[in-house]
């Protein structure tokens, strides 16, 4: 994990506009949001899936950087006063607090197309058609049928009682879509998997995507602000429906374990090359931050 994180930091440093290039303030804000923090779960997943598919790590580094830029943009916009209105992210002031609201909005606006730019500029697939397909996978994952759509449902659900299937639908989009994209794009950098194996990888991605959110909900009421590096207890304060508010803490923890088991089952026929994906399923469920 350490090696991937170091590699990603260097790649993102290189792919982001330098801080002295005009407009300096915007470029500094973009770098502030992306560099020097975060668990890098999505890049770790992309590298692990790439390893399973025999991918060239140089290709995976590009898709992982694109996914991480989308993720960083989503956090910046989510923290804005018009959305979640938060002041702490990754243990430091949120982008709009450190800079200003308009700059934070623009930083997110600029990170999103930069992700597609780097995916278009670097060869990550064996054919142009496959590369365009990968661009489309990322676009769908972060658009209204993916992350942004999930965020829309989230905003509309504040103060409402959602059923468990409704909550799951929201999170499959809001959090799960980008996690799935990280896994799928990492694997697509290689050519070692057939359609049936891809199906199993998708099952894995769906399980850990949901598990990630269940654990996020548990940590929101279970862990401190200092440990999380973001404000804890916000879901309850904002009357957001969560796995904990619907299922209770004990059942939510059990559900995370069930999803971890499902993820392992999906990988059961893969053997040794899926070892890192298995470890990441464990990390996602057992993490404390
Ligand atoms: C603004 C279009 C738009 C979407 C925002 C992802 C998201 C949608 C909002 C983030 C709010 C949130 C707390 C979601 C729950 C799960 C989640 C994505 C947590 C943050 O991801 P981590 O834990 O963050 O991977 P780090 O900082 O480790 O990268």
Coordinates of N, CA and C in Angstrom, one line a residue, residues 2-198:
X2 N 1.9 1.2 0.8 CA 2.8 2.3 0.9 C 3.5 2.6 -0.5
X3 N 3.9 1.6 -1.2 CA 4.5 1.8 -2.5 C 3.6 2.4 -3.5
X4 N 2.3 1.9 -3.5 CA 1.3 2.5 -4.4 C 1.0 4.0 -4.1
X5 N 1.0 4.2 -2.8 CA 0.7 5.6 -2.3 C 1.8 6.6 -2.7
X6 N 3.0 6.1 -2.6 CA 4.2 7.0 -3.0 C 4.2 7.2 -4.5
X7 N 4.0 6.1 -5.2 CA 3.9 6.2 -6.7 C 2.8 7.1 -7.1
X8 N 1.6 7.0 -6.5 CA 0.5 7.9 -6.8 C 0.8 9.4 -6.5
X9 N 1.4 9.6 -5.4 CA 1.7 11.0 -5.1 C 2.6 11.6 -6.1
X10 N 3.6 10.8 -6.6 CA 4.6 11.3 -7.6 C 3.8 11.6 -8.9
X11 N 3.0 10.6 -9.3 CA 2.2 10.7 -10.6 C 1.3 11.9 -10.5
X12 N 0.6 12.1 -9.4 CA -0.4 13.2 -9.3 C 0.4 14.6 -9.3
X13 N 1.5 14.6 -8.6 CA 2.4 15.8 -8.7 C 2.7 16.2 -10.1
X14 N 3.0 15.2 -10.9 CA 3.4 15.4 -12.3 C 2.3 15.8 -13.2
X15 N 1.1 15.2 -12.9 CA 0.0 15.3 -13.9 C -0.8 16.6 -13.6
X16 N -0.7 17.1 -12.3 CA -1.4 18.4 -12.0 C -0.6 19.6 -12.5
X17 N -1.3 20.6 -12.9 CA -0.6 21.8 -13.3 C 0.3 22.4 -12.2
X18 N 1.5 22.8 -12.6 CA 2.5 23.3 -11.6 C 1.9 24.6 -10.9
X19 N 2.2 24.8 -9.6 CA 1.6 25.9 -8.9 C 2.0 27.3 -9.4
X20 N 3.1 27.4 -10.2 CA 3.6 28.7 -10.7 C 3.0 29.1 -12.0
X21 N 2.2 28.1 -12.6 CA 1.6 28.4 -13.9 C 0.3 29.2 -13.7
X22 N 0.0 30.2 -14.5 CA -1.2 31.0 -14.4 C -2.4 30.2 -14.9
X23 N -3.5 30.2 -14.1 CA -3.8 31.0 -12.9 C -3.3 30.3 -11.7
X24 N -2.3 30.9 -11.0 CA -1.6 30.3 -9.9 C -2.5 29.8 -8.8
X25 N -3.5 30.8 -8.4 CA -4.3 30.5 -7.2 C -5.2 29.2 -7.5
X26 N -5.7 29.1 -8.7 CA -6.5 28.0 -9.0 C -5.7 26.7 -9.0
X27 N -4.5 26.8 -9.6 CA -3.6 25.6 -9.7 C -3.2 25.2 -8.3
X28 N -2.9 26.2 -7.4 CA -2.6 25.8 -6.0 C -3.7 25.1 -5.3
X29 N -5.0 25.6 -5.6 CA -6.1 25.0 -5.0 C -6.3 23.6 -5.4
X30 N -6.1 23.4 -6.7 CA -6.3 22.0 -7.3 C -5.3 21.1 -6.6
X31 N -4.0 21.5 -6.5 CA -3.0 20.7 -5.9 C -3.3 20.5 -4.4
X32 N -3.8 21.5 -3.7 CA -4.2 21.4 -2.3 C -5.2 20.3 -2.1
X33 N -6.1 20.1 -3.0 CA -7.2 19.1 -2.8 C -6.7 17.7 -3.1
X34 N -5.8 17.6 -4.0 CA -5.4 16.3 -4.5 C -4.2 15.7 -3.7
X35 N -3.2 16.5 -3.5 CA -1.9 16.0 -3.0 C -1.9 15.9 -1.5
X36 N -1.0 14.9 -1.0 CA -0.6 14.9 0.4 C -1.7 14.4 1.3
X37 N -2.7 13.6 0.9 CA -3.7 13.1 1.8 C -4.6 12.1 1.2
X38 N -5.4 11.5 2.0 CA -6.4 10.6 1.5 C -5.8 9.2 1.6
X39 N -6.7 8.2 1.7 CA -6.2 6.8 1.8 C -5.8 6.2 0.5
X40 N -6.2 6.9 -0.6 CA -5.9 6.4 -2.0 C -6.5 5.0 -2.2
X41 N -7.7 4.8 -1.7 CA -8.4 3.5 -1.8 C -8.6 3.1 -3.3
X42 N -9.1 4.1 -4.0 CA -9.5 3.8 -5.4 C -8.2 3.5 -6.3
X43 N -7.1 4.3 -6.1 CA -5.9 3.8 -6.8 C -5.4 2.5 -6.4
X44 N -5.5 2.2 -5.1 CA -5.0 0.9 -4.6 C -5.9 -0.2 -5.3
X45 N -7.2 0.0 -5.4 CA -8.0 -1.0 -6.1 C -7.7 -1.1 -7.6
X46 N -7.4 0.0 -8.2 CA -7.0 -0.1 -9.6 C -5.7 -0.9 -9.8
X47 N -4.7 -0.6 -9.0 CA -3.5 -1.4 -9.1 C -3.7 -2.9 -8.8
X48 N -4.5 -3.2 -7.8 CA -4.8 -4.6 -7.5 C -5.5 -5.3 -8.6
X49 N -6.5 -4.6 -9.2 CA -7.2 -5.2 -10.3 C -6.3 -5.3 -11.5
X50 N -5.4 -4.3 -11.7 CA -4.4 -4.4 -12.8 C -3.5 -5.6 -12.6
X51 N -3.1 -5.8 -11.4 CA -2.2 -6.9 -11.1 C -2.9 -8.2 -11.5
X52 N -4.2 -8.3 -11.2 CA -4.9 -9.6 -11.5 C -5.0 -9.8 -13.1
X53 N -5.1 -8.6 -13.8 CA -5.3 -8.7 -15.2 C -3.9 -8.6 -16.0
X54 N -2.8 -8.7 -15.3 CA -1.5 -8.6 -15.9 C -1.2 -7.3 -16.6
X55 N -1.7 -6.2 -16.0 CA -1.6 -4.9 -16.7 C -0.2 -4.3 -16.4
X56 N 0.1 -3.4 -17.4 CA 1.4 -2.6 -17.2 C 1.1 -1.5 -16.1
X57 N 1.9 -1.5 -15.0 CA 1.6 -0.5 -13.9 C 1.6 0.9 -14.4
X58 N 2.4 1.2 -15.5 CA 2.4 2.6 -16.0 C 1.1 3.0 -16.6
X59 N 0.3 2.1 -17.1 CA -1.0 2.4 -17.6 C -2.0 2.5 -16.4
X60 N -1.8 1.6 -15.4 CA -2.7 1.7 -14.3 C -2.5 3.0 -13.5
X61 N -1.3 3.5 -13.5 CA -1.0 4.8 -12.8 C -1.8 5.9 -13.4
X62 N -2.0 5.9 -14.7 CA -2.8 6.9 -15.4 C -4.3 6.8 -15.0
X63 N -4.8 5.6 -15.2 CA -6.3 5.5 -14.8 C -6.5 5.8 -13.4
X64 N -5.6 5.3 -12.5 CA -5.8 5.6 -11.1 C -5.7 7.1 -10.8
X65 N -4.8 7.8 -11.5 CA -4.8 9.3 -11.3 C -6.0 9.9 -11.7
X66 N -6.6 9.5 -12.8 CA -7.8 10.1 -13.3 C -9.0 9.9 -12.3
X67 N -9.1 8.6 -11.8 CA -10.1 8.3 -10.9 C -9.9 9.2 -9.6
X68 N -8.7 9.3 -9.1 CA -8.4 10.0 -7.9 C -8.7 11.5 -8.1
X69 N -8.5 12.0 -9.3 CA -8.9 13.5 -9.5 C -10.4 13.7 -9.5
X70 N -11.1 12.7 -10.0 CA -12.6 12.8 -9.9 C -13.0 12.7 -8.5
X71 N -12.4 11.8 -7.8 CA -12.7 11.6 -6.3 C -12.5 12.9 -5.6
X72 N -11.3 13.5 -5.8 CA -10.9 14.8 -5.1 C -11.9 15.9 -5.5
X73 N -12.3 16.0 -6.7 CA -13.3 17.0 -7.1 C -14.6 16.8 -6.4
X74 N -15.0 15.5 -6.3 CA -16.3 15.3 -5.6 C -16.2 15.7 -4.1
X75 N -15.1 15.5 -3.5 CA -15.0 15.8 -2.1 C -15.0 17.4 -1.9
X76 N -14.3 18.1 -2.8 CA -14.3 19.5 -2.7 C -15.7 20.1 -2.9
X77 N -16.4 19.6 -3.9 CA -17.8 20.1 -4.1 C -18.7 19.7 -3.0
X78 N -18.5 18.4 -2.5 CA -19.4 17.9 -1.4 C -19.2 18.8 -0.1
X79 N -18.0 19.3 0.1 CA -17.7 20.1 1.3 C -18.3 21.5 1.2
X80 N -18.7 22.0 0.0 CA -19.1 23.4 -0.1 C -20.3 23.7 0.7
X81 N -20.5 24.9 1.1 CA -21.7 25.3 1.9 C -23.0 24.9 1.3
X82 N -23.1 24.9 0.0 CA -24.4 24.6 -0.7 C -24.6 23.0 -0.6
X83 N -23.6 22.3 -0.3 CA -23.9 20.8 -0.1 C -23.7 20.4 1.3
X84 N -22.6 19.8 1.7 CA -22.5 19.2 3.0 C -22.0 20.3 4.0
X85 N -21.4 21.3 3.5 CA -21.0 22.5 4.3 C -20.0 22.0 5.4
X86 N -18.8 21.6 5.0 CA -17.9 21.1 6.0 C -16.6 21.9 6.0
X87 N -15.9 21.9 7.1 CA -14.7 22.8 7.3 C -13.4 21.9 7.3
X88 N -13.5 20.6 7.5 CA -12.4 19.8 7.7 C -12.4 18.6 6.7
X89 N -11.3 18.4 6.0 CA -11.2 17.2 5.1 C -9.7 16.8 5.1
X90 N -9.5 15.5 5.2 CA -8.1 14.9 5.3 C -7.3 15.6 6.3
X91 N -7.9 16.0 7.4 CA -7.2 16.6 8.5 C -6.7 18.0 8.3
X92 N -7.3 18.7 7.3 CA -6.9 20.1 7.0 C -8.2 20.9 6.6
X93 N -8.1 22.2 6.6 CA -9.3 23.0 6.2 C -9.7 22.6 4.8
X94 N -11.0 22.5 4.6 CA -11.6 22.2 3.3 C -11.2 23.3 2.3
X95 N -11.3 23.0 1.0 CA -10.7 23.9 0.0 C -11.4 25.3 0.1
X96 N -12.7 25.4 0.3 CA -13.3 26.7 0.3 C -12.9 27.5 1.6
X97 N -12.5 26.8 2.6 CA -12.1 27.5 3.8 C -10.7 28.0 3.6
X98 N -9.8 27.2 3.1 CA -8.4 27.5 2.8 C -8.3 28.6 1.7
X99 N -9.1 28.5 0.7 CA -9.1 29.5 -0.4 C -10.3 30.3 -0.3
X100 N -11.3 30.1 -1.1 CA -12.6 30.7 -1.0 C -13.6 29.9 -1.8
X101 N -14.9 30.2 -1.7 CA -15.9 29.3 -2.3 C -15.8 29.2 -3.8
X102 N -15.6 30.4 -4.4 CA -15.6 30.4 -5.9 C -14.4 29.6 -6.4
X103 N -13.2 29.7 -5.7 CA -12.0 29.0 -6.1 C -12.2 27.5 -5.9
X104 N -12.9 27.1 -4.8 CA -13.1 25.7 -4.5 C -14.0 25.1 -5.6
X105 N -15.0 25.9 -6.0 CA -15.9 25.4 -7.1 C -15.1 25.2 -8.4
X106 N -14.3 26.2 -8.7 CA -13.5 26.1 -9.9 C -12.5 25.0 -9.9
X107 N -11.9 24.8 -8.7 CA -10.9 23.7 -8.6 C -11.6 22.4 -8.9
X108 N -12.7 22.2 -8.4 CA -13.5 20.9 -8.7 C -13.8 20.9 -10.2
X109 N -14.3 22.0 -10.7 CA -14.7 22.1 -12.1 C -13.5 21.8 -13.0
X110 N -12.3 22.2 -12.6 CA -11.1 22.0 -13.4 C -10.5 20.6 -13.2
X111 N -10.7 20.0 -12.0 CA -10.1 18.6 -11.8 C -10.9 17.6 -12.6
X112 N -12.2 17.8 -12.8 CA -13.0 16.8 -13.5 C -12.5 16.7 -15.0
X113 N -12.4 17.8 -15.7 CA -12.0 17.6 -17.1 C -10.5 17.2 -17.2
X114 N -9.7 17.5 -16.2 CA -8.3 17.1 -16.2 C -8.2 15.6 -16.2
X115 N -9.1 15.0 -15.4 CA -9.1 13.5 -15.4 C -9.3 12.9 -16.8
X116 N -10.2 13.5 -17.5 CA -10.5 13.0 -18.9 C -9.3 13.3 -19.8
X117 N -8.8 14.5 -19.6 CA -7.6 14.9 -20.4 C -6.5 13.9 -20.3
X118 N -6.1 13.5 -19.1 CA -5.0 12.6 -18.9 C -5.3 11.2 -19.4
X119 N -6.6 10.9 -19.3 CA -7.0 9.6 -19.9 C -7.0 9.6 -21.4
X120 N -7.2 10.7 -22.0 CA -7.1 10.8 -23.5 C -5.7 11.0 -24.0
X121 N -4.8 11.6 -23.1 CA -3.4 11.9 -23.6 C -2.5 10.7 -23.5
X122 N -2.8 9.8 -22.6 CA -1.9 8.6 -22.4 C -2.5 7.3 -23.0
X123 N -1.6 6.5 -23.5 CA -2.1 5.2 -24.0 C -2.3 4.3 -22.8
X124 N -3.6 3.9 -22.6 CA -3.9 3.0 -21.5 C -4.5 1.7 -22.0
X125 N -4.7 1.6 -23.3 CA -5.4 0.4 -23.9 C -4.7 0.0 -25.2
X126 N -5.0 -1.2 -25.7 CA -4.3 -1.7 -26.9 C -4.9 -1.1 -28.2
X127 N -6.1 -0.7 -28.1 CA -6.8 -0.1 -29.3 C -7.5 1.2 -28.9
X128 N -7.6 2.1 -29.9 CA -8.3 3.4 -29.7 C -9.8 3.1 -29.2
X129 N -10.4 2.1 -29.8 CA -11.8 1.8 -29.4 C -11.9 1.4 -27.9
X130 N -10.9 0.6 -27.5 CA -10.9 0.2 -26.1 C -10.6 1.4 -25.2
X131 N -9.8 2.3 -25.6 CA -9.5 3.5 -24.9 C -10.7 4.4 -24.7
X132 N -11.5 4.5 -25.8 CA -12.7 5.3 -25.8 C -13.7 4.7 -24.8
X133 N -13.8 3.4 -24.9 CA -14.7 2.7 -23.9 C -14.3 3.0 -22.5
X134 N -13.0 3.0 -22.2 CA -12.6 3.3 -20.8 C -12.9 4.8 -20.4
X135 N -12.8 5.7 -21.4 CA -13.2 7.1 -21.1 C -14.7 7.1 -20.8
X136 N -15.5 6.3 -21.5 CA -16.9 6.3 -21.3 C -17.2 5.7 -19.9
X137 N -16.5 4.6 -19.6 CA -16.8 4.0 -18.2 C -16.6 5.1 -17.1
X138 N -15.5 5.9 -17.2 CA -15.3 6.9 -16.2 C -16.4 8.0 -16.3
X139 N -16.8 8.4 -17.5 CA -17.8 9.4 -17.6 C -19.1 8.9 -17.0
X140 N -19.5 7.7 -17.3 CA -20.8 7.2 -16.8 C -20.7 7.1 -15.2
X141 N -19.6 6.7 -14.7 CA -19.4 6.5 -13.3 C -19.5 7.8 -12.5
X142 N -19.1 8.9 -13.1 CA -19.2 10.1 -12.3 C -20.4 11.0 -12.7
X143 N -21.2 10.6 -13.7 CA -22.3 11.5 -14.2 C -23.6 11.2 -13.4
X144 N -24.7 11.7 -14.1 CA -26.0 11.6 -13.4 C -26.5 10.2 -13.2
X145 N -25.9 9.2 -14.0 CA -26.2 7.8 -13.7 C -25.2 7.1 -12.8
X146 N -24.4 8.0 -12.2 CA -23.3 7.4 -11.3 C -23.3 8.3 -10.1
X147 N -22.0 8.8 -9.8 CA -21.8 9.6 -8.6 C -22.6 10.8 -8.4
X148 N -22.7 11.7 -9.5 CA -23.5 12.9 -9.3 C -25.0 12.6 -9.1
X149 N -25.5 11.5 -9.8 CA -26.9 11.1 -9.6 C -27.1 10.7 -8.1
X150 N -26.1 9.9 -7.6 CA -26.2 9.4 -6.2 C -26.2 10.6 -5.2
X151 N -25.4 11.6 -5.5 CA -25.3 12.8 -4.7 C -26.7 13.5 -4.7
X152 N -27.3 13.6 -5.9 CA -28.6 14.2 -6.1 C -29.6 13.5 -5.2
X153 N -29.6 12.2 -5.2 CA -30.6 11.5 -4.4 C -30.3 11.7 -2.9
X154 N -29.0 11.8 -2.5 CA -28.6 12.0 -1.2 C -29.1 13.4 -0.7
X155 N -28.9 14.4 -1.5 CA -29.4 15.8 -1.1 C -30.9 15.8 -0.9
X156 N -31.6 15.0 -1.8 CA -33.1 15.0 -1.7 C -33.6 14.2 -0.5
X157 N -32.7 13.4 0.1 CA -33.2 12.4 1.1 C -33.0 12.9 2.5
X158 N -32.4 14.1 2.7 CA -32.2 14.6 4.0 C -33.6 14.8 4.7
X159 N -33.6 14.3 6.0 CA -34.8 14.4 6.8 C -35.9 13.4 6.4
X160 N -35.6 12.5 5.4 CA -36.7 11.6 4.9 C -36.3 10.2 5.4
X161 N -37.3 9.3 5.5 CA -37.0 7.9 5.8 C -36.9 7.1 4.5
X162 N -35.7 6.6 4.3 CA -35.5 5.8 3.1 C -35.6 4.3 3.5
X163 N -36.0 3.5 2.6 CA -36.0 2.0 2.9 C -34.6 1.6 2.6
X164 N -34.3 0.3 3.0 CA -32.9 -0.2 2.8 C -32.6 -0.3 1.3
X165 N -33.5 -0.8 0.4 CA -33.2 -0.8 -1.0 C -33.0 0.6 -1.6
X166 N -33.7 1.6 -1.1 CA -33.5 3.0 -1.6 C -32.1 3.5 -1.1
X167 N -31.7 3.2 0.1 CA -30.4 3.6 0.6 C -29.3 2.9 -0.2
X168 N -29.5 1.6 -0.5 CA -28.5 0.9 -1.3 C -28.4 1.5 -2.7
X169 N -29.6 1.8 -3.3 CA -29.5 2.4 -4.7 C -28.7 3.7 -4.7
X170 N -29.0 4.5 -3.6 CA -28.2 5.8 -3.5 C -26.7 5.6 -3.5
X171 N -26.3 4.6 -2.6 CA -24.9 4.4 -2.4 C -24.2 3.7 -3.5
X172 N -24.9 2.8 -4.2 CA -24.4 2.1 -5.4 C -23.9 3.2 -6.4
X173 N -24.7 4.3 -6.4 CA -24.4 5.4 -7.3 C -23.4 6.4 -6.7
X174 N -23.7 6.9 -5.6 CA -22.8 8.0 -5.0 C -21.4 7.5 -4.7
X175 N -21.2 6.4 -4.1 CA -19.9 5.9 -3.7 C -19.4 4.7 -4.5
X176 N -20.4 3.8 -4.8 CA -20.0 2.6 -5.5 C -19.6 2.8 -6.9
X177 N -20.2 3.7 -7.6 CA -19.9 3.8 -9.1 C -18.4 4.1 -9.3
X178 N -17.9 5.0 -8.6 CA -16.4 5.4 -8.8 C -15.5 4.3 -8.3
X179 N -15.9 3.6 -7.3 CA -15.1 2.5 -6.8 C -15.1 1.3 -7.8
X180 N -16.3 1.1 -8.4 CA -16.4 0.1 -9.5 C -15.5 0.5 -10.6
X181 N -15.6 1.8 -11.0 CA -14.8 2.3 -12.1 C -13.3 2.1 -11.9
X182 N -12.8 2.3 -10.7 CA -11.4 2.1 -10.3 C -11.0 0.7 -10.6
X183 N -11.9 -0.3 -10.1 CA -11.5 -1.7 -10.3 C -11.6 -2.1 -11.8
X184 N -12.6 -1.7 -12.5 CA -12.8 -2.1 -13.9 C -11.7 -1.5 -14.8
X185 N -11.4 -0.2 -14.6 CA -10.4 0.5 -15.4 C -9.0 -0.1 -15.1
X186 N -8.7 -0.4 -13.9 CA -7.5 -1.0 -13.6 C -7.3 -2.3 -14.3
X187 N -8.4 -3.1 -14.3 CA -8.4 -4.4 -15.0 C -8.3 -4.3 -16.5
X188 N -9.0 -3.3 -17.0 CA -9.0 -3.1 -18.5 C -7.6 -2.6 -19.0
X189 N -6.7 -2.2 -18.1 CA -5.4 -1.8 -18.6 C -4.6 -3.1 -19.0
X190 N -5.1 -4.2 -18.5 CA -4.5 -5.5 -18.9 C -5.4 -6.2 -19.9
X191 N -5.0 -7.4 -20.3 CA -5.9 -8.2 -21.1 C -6.0 -9.6 -20.7
X192 N -5.7 -9.8 -19.4 CA -5.7 -11.2 -18.9 C -7.0 -11.8 -18.5
X193 N -8.1 -11.0 -18.6 CA -9.4 -11.6 -18.0 C -10.4 -11.8 -19.2
X194 N -11.2 -12.9 -19.0 CA -12.3 -13.1 -20.0 C -13.6 -12.5 -19.4
X195 N -14.7 -12.6 -20.2 CA -15.9 -12.0 -19.8 C -16.4 -12.5 -18.5
X196 N -16.3 -13.8 -18.3 CA -16.8 -14.4 -17.0 C -16.0 -13.9 -15.8
X197 N -14.7 -13.8 -16.0 CA -13.9 -13.3 -14.9 C -14.2 -11.8 -14.6
X198 N -14.4 -11.1 -15.7 CA -14.8 -9.7 -15.5 C -16.1 -9.6 -14.7

